[in-house]
Short mmCIF file of C-alpha atoms in Angstrom, two decimals:
data_model
loop_
_atom_site.label_atom_id
_atom_site.label_comp_id
_atom_site.label_asym_id
_atom_site.label_seq_id
_atom_site.Cartn_x
_atom_site.Cartn_y
_atom_site.Cartn_z
CA MET A 321 2.15 -8.37 17.86
CA ASN A 322 3.17 -8.98 14.26
CA ARG A 323 2.92 -5.58 12.54
CA LYS A 324 3.19 -5.91 8.79
CA VAL A 325 3.45 -3.82 5.65
CA ILE A 326 2.24 -5.71 2.60
CA ALA A 327 3.74 -3.97 -0.40
CA LEU A 328 2.71 -4.45 -4.00
CA VAL A 329 5.84 -2.75 -5.27
CA GLU A 330 8.33 -3.84 -7.92
CA ASP A 331 10.77 -0.90 -7.99
CA PRO A 332 13.89 -1.69 -5.88
CA PHE A 333 14.24 1.95 -4.77
CA TRP A 334 10.73 2.03 -3.31
CA ARG A 335 11.09 -1.45 -1.84
CA THR A 336 14.10 -0.24 0.16
CA LYS A 337 12.32 2.94 1.33
CA ILE A 338 9.23 1.00 2.39
CA ASP A 339 11.22 -1.72 4.13
CA ASN A 340 13.29 0.82 6.09
CA ALA A 341 10.19 2.73 7.22
CA ALA A 342 8.51 -0.52 8.33
CA LYS A 343 11.60 -1.61 10.29
CA SER A 344 11.70 1.77 12.03
CA VAL A 345 8.46 0.86 13.86
CA GLY A 346 9.30 -2.81 14.34
CA ALA A 347 7.18 -4.04 11.44
CA SER A 348 8.03 -6.61 8.82
CA THR A 349 7.52 -6.15 5.09
CA VAL A 350 6.07 -8.68 2.67
CA PHE A 351 6.63 -7.80 -0.98
CA LEU A 352 4.25 -9.19 -3.57
CA SER A 353 4.04 -8.69 -7.30
CA ASP A 354 0.64 -10.37 -7.69
CA PRO A 355 -2.22 -8.38 -6.14
CA ALA A 356 -4.29 -11.55 -5.78
CA GLY A 357 -1.84 -12.79 -3.11
CA VAL A 358 -2.64 -10.07 -0.57
CA ALA A 359 -5.46 -11.89 1.22
CA GLY A 360 -3.22 -14.94 1.68
CA VAL A 361 -0.65 -13.08 3.79
CA LEU A 362 -3.04 -11.24 6.08
CA GLU A 363 -3.18 -12.37 9.70
CA PRO A 364 -6.47 -11.81 11.52
CA GLY A 365 -6.15 -9.10 14.15
CA ALA A 366 -2.55 -8.16 13.34
CA PRO A 367 -1.88 -4.50 12.50
CA VAL A 368 -1.31 -4.24 8.77
CA VAL A 369 -1.22 -1.72 5.95
CA VAL A 370 -1.21 -2.56 2.26
CA VAL A 371 0.92 -0.26 0.09
CA VAL A 372 0.41 -0.28 -3.66
CA ASP A 373 2.44 1.22 -6.48
CA LEU A 374 -0.37 2.03 -8.91
CA ALA A 375 2.05 1.52 -11.81
CA LEU A 376 2.26 -2.18 -10.92
CA LYS A 377 2.33 -4.45 -14.00
CA SER A 378 -0.62 -6.47 -12.63
CA ALA A 379 -3.35 -3.91 -12.02
CA PRO A 380 -4.23 -3.99 -8.30
CA PHE A 381 -7.72 -2.52 -8.50
CA GLU A 382 -9.73 -5.75 -8.69
CA ALA A 383 -7.79 -7.23 -5.76
CA VAL A 384 -8.57 -4.19 -3.62
CA VAL A 385 -12.25 -4.35 -4.57
CA ALA A 386 -12.21 -8.02 -3.48
CA LEU A 387 -10.55 -7.08 -0.16
CA ARG A 388 -13.27 -4.51 0.46
CA LYS A 389 -16.06 -7.01 -0.28
CA ALA A 390 -14.77 -9.74 2.07
CA GLU A 391 -15.94 -9.16 5.63
CA ALA A 392 -12.64 -10.30 7.19
CA THR A 393 -10.56 -7.84 5.11
CA SER A 394 -12.96 -4.97 4.48
CA THR A 395 -11.22 -2.68 6.98
CA VAL A 396 -7.60 -3.40 5.99
CA PRO A 397 -6.03 -0.01 5.19
CA VAL A 398 -4.82 0.31 1.59
CA VAL A 399 -2.56 3.18 0.51
CA GLY A 400 -1.55 3.79 -3.09
CA TYR A 401 0.88 6.07 -4.86
CA TYR A 402 1.13 7.12 -8.50
CA ASP A 403 3.11 9.19 -11.00
CA LEU A 404 1.67 12.68 -11.23
CA ALA A 405 1.26 12.24 -14.98
CA ARG A 406 -1.18 9.36 -14.34
CA LYS A 407 -4.06 11.01 -12.51
CA ASP A 408 -6.32 8.37 -14.11
CA LEU A 409 -4.72 5.82 -11.75
CA LYS A 410 -5.63 7.98 -8.75
CA GLU A 411 -9.27 8.02 -9.84
CA LYS A 412 -9.30 4.24 -10.37
CA ALA A 413 -7.77 3.69 -6.94
CA GLU A 414 -10.33 5.90 -5.23
CA LYS A 415 -13.17 4.06 -6.98
CA ALA A 416 -11.67 0.69 -5.99
CA GLY A 417 -11.75 1.64 -2.30
CA PHE A 418 -8.19 2.70 -1.45
CA ASP A 419 -8.10 4.57 1.86
CA GLU A 420 -5.49 7.07 0.71
CA VAL A 421 -3.87 7.82 -2.66
CA PHE A 422 -0.81 10.04 -3.03
CA SER A 423 1.52 11.28 -5.73
CA ARG A 424 4.97 9.65 -5.46
CA SER A 425 6.52 12.80 -3.96
CA THR A 426 3.82 13.19 -1.29
CA PHE A 427 4.00 9.48 -0.54
CA ALA A 428 7.77 9.73 -0.07
CA GLU A 429 7.32 12.63 2.37
CA ARG A 430 4.50 11.05 4.38
CA PHE A 431 5.19 7.31 4.30
CA ALA A 432 6.91 7.10 7.70
CA ASP A 433 3.91 8.90 9.23
CA LEU A 434 1.51 6.54 7.45
CA VAL A 435 3.33 3.51 8.82
CA MET A 436 3.02 4.91 12.35
CA LYS A 437 -0.64 5.86 11.80
CA TYR A 438 -1.67 2.37 10.69
CA LEU A 439 0.72 0.10 12.59
CA LEU A 440 1.18 1.68 16.01
CA PRO A 441 -1.62 1.65 18.58
#
């Protein structure tokens, strides 16, 4: 089964962390910088989690709202993380339909567990 982390992340540090965590459970990582591209890389029935850096240059909120509205992608888990100084981004993410939203430090601590939660049976 093709387990996949779709990451809307531009920072090289976080890209490496996310890629290593995905590989640890046998998953692949697809990095995107355009939130509108998420639906195009989803495979029906394959375990997937979408990870979003809420500081992304292209705001991801509309793309997540669109994922939630489409029947085929409405249940795709979406996890976001943000800088603690930007609590406004957390609120926007929750309104857009993100499943979980964490501060960067909490995300760093829990990401390996999140990958296992969403990608392993």
